[in-house]
XYZ file of C-alpha atoms in Angstrom:
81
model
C 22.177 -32.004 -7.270
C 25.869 -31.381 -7.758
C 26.533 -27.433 -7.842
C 27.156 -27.020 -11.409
C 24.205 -28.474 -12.540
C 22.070 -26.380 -10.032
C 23.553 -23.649 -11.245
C 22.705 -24.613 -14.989
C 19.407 -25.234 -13.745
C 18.611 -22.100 -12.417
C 19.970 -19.794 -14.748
C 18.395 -21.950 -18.073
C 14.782 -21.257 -16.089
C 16.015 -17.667 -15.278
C 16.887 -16.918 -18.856
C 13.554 -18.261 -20.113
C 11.733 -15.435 -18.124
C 13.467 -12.317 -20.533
C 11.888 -12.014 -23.711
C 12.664 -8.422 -24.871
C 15.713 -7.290 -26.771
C 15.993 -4.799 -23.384
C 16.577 -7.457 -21.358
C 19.379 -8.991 -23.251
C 21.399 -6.749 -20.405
C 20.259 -9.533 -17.232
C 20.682 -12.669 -19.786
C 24.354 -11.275 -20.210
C 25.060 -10.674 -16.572
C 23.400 -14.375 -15.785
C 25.802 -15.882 -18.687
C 28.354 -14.153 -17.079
C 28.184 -15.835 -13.948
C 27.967 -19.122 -14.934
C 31.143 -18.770 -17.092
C 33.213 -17.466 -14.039
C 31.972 -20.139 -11.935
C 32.081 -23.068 -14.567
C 35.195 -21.882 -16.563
C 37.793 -20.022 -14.289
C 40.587 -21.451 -12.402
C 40.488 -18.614 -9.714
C 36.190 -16.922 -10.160
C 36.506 -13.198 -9.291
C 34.859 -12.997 -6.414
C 33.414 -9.211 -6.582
C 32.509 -9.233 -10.115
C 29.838 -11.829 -9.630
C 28.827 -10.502 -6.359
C 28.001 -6.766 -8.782
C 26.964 -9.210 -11.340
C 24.003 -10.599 -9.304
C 23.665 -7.116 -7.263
C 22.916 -5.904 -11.056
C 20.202 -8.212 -11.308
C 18.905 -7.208 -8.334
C 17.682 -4.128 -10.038
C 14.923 -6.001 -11.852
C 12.254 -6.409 -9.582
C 10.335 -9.244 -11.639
C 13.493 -10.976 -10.878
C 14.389 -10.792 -7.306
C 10.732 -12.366 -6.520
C 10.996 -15.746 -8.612
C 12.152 -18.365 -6.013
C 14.605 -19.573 -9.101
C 16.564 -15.952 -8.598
C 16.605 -16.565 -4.626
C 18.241 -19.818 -4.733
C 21.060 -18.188 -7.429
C 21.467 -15.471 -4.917
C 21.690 -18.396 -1.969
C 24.176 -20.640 -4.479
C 26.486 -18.231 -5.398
C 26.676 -16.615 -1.980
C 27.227 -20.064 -0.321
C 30.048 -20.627 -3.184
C 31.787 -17.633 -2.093
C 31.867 -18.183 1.476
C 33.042 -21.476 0.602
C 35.887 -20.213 -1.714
């Protein structure tokens, strides 16, 4: 699949996994990603990379295979950029 629908992909199935009000804090720094990568001319580089370091924190999150391949995505995109 092309990158940005990947990237759709994976965050929509992230998102579904937060269901508390607490949470809203990782469904915010997913969003947040996506719109640098879809929307911006120039995607700051660092601020996703604390972005997804961020989500690492969750530790329900860092073992779904949908939050490794994110990690792997976005990682690959900045190398690339």
């Amino acid at each position: 699949l092309a990158f940005n629908q990947r990237l759709y992909q994976i965050i929509f199935s992230l998102k579904k996994t937060f269901t508390s009000t607490e949470q809203s804090k990782y469904i915010e720094l997913l969003d947040f990603i996506q719109d640098e990568l879809f929307h911006s001319k120039t995607p700051r580089k660092f601020l996703i990379e604390s972005a997804l370091f961020s989500l690492k924190t969750n530790e329900a999150l860092i073992n779904q295979t949908e939050f490794k391949e994110l990690d792997q995505l976005v990682s690959d995109y900045i190398a690339n950029c």
